[in-house]
Amino acid sequence: MLSIQNLAAKYGPSQALFDVDFEVGAGQVVGLIGRNGMGRTTLIKCLFGLLRPVGGSIQLDGGSIVGLPPYRVGRMGLSLVPEGRQIFPTLTVEENLVATATAGAKGKQWTLAKVYDLFPRLQERRKNLGTQLSGGEQQMLAIGRALMTNPRLLVLDEATEGLAPVVRAEIWKVLARLKQDGLAMIVVDKNTKALLRLADYNFILEKGVTAWRGTSAQLAAQPEIINRYVAV
Ligand SMILES: Nc1ncnc2c1ncn2[C@@H]1O[C@H](COP(=O)(O)OP(=O)(O)OP(=O)(O)O)[C@@H](O)[C@H]1O
Ligand SMILES: [Mg+2]
């Protein structure tokens, strides 16, 4: 479904990605792993048209999406749960969800009722403003909002960062449910253990270069790889 080849990206003179290959198959969950500053968010920015790559190709179902503005990428079925959540603080939970709702490439599957079924806590808080939510509730809202665009590829950048263990566990459970429903995902997360339980395949970035790629079973069997590229 998604194929990235030889991707290169720069911020001014400093290069953040070098010749990165990255693929996601339909319905596949792919982990994007690496320590802080290794280029994970940069790859995601390139994917969503938020940063123009200086080299390489990004193809969705065989067609190039390089140079498309973010809203066009969204219409093609990609949806982002960004680092830091970025919900609308002055809108209510329900307004946040409705504000971004679009039909999506596969038609309209997600409704308010379905999002509330996934996150009952959001229904209880539906009249509350974004600013009145806990970190966990904001994260649930960010995921719910992304789902309201009816994506076929959901990208989560550090979605469990800074959350209490019980909330984190709930988010992982929801992601497992979305996977079961056939939704493809790219997941960036520091919790490698939980990530490997969810992901089918993984790419490890080290200083903007692909340092390792393979299945979750292969990675789980090689703790030395995790220690080298992830553990601090
Ligand atoms: N807006 C920017 N301007 C200049 N350099 C940047 C910018 N954003 C990121 N960088 C640099 O690019 C490199 C990759 O950053 P990136 O945000 O992709 O890392 P990351 O893997 O997502 O890690 P983290 O989220 O922990 O920062 C880093 O060296 C970072 O300092
Ligand atoms: Mg990042």
mmCIF file of C-alpha atoms and ligand atoms in Angstrom, residues 37 39-42 83 157-158 188, ligand 2:
data_model
loop_
_atom_site.group_PDB
_atom_site.id
_atom_site.type_symbol
_atom_site.label_atom_id
_atom_site.label_comp_id
_atom_site.label_asym_id
_atom_site.label_seq_id
_atom_site.Cartn_x
_atom_site.Cartn_y
_atom_site.Cartn_z
ATOM 1 C CA GLY A 37 16.218 12.633 17.343
ATOM 2 C CA GLY A 39 14.348 10.890 12.317
ATOM 3 C CA ARG A 40 11.050 9.164 13.061
ATOM 4 C CA THR A 41 8.912 12.323 13.112
ATOM 5 C CA THR A 42 10.797 13.636 10.084
ATOM 6 C CA GLU A 83 3.342 14.127 18.609
ATOM 7 C CA ASP A 157 3.624 9.414 16.758
ATOM 8 C CA GLU A 158 4.365 8.651 20.440
ATOM 9 C CA VAL A 188 6.169 5.233 16.797
HETATM 10 MG MG MG B 2 9.498 12.551 17.108
#
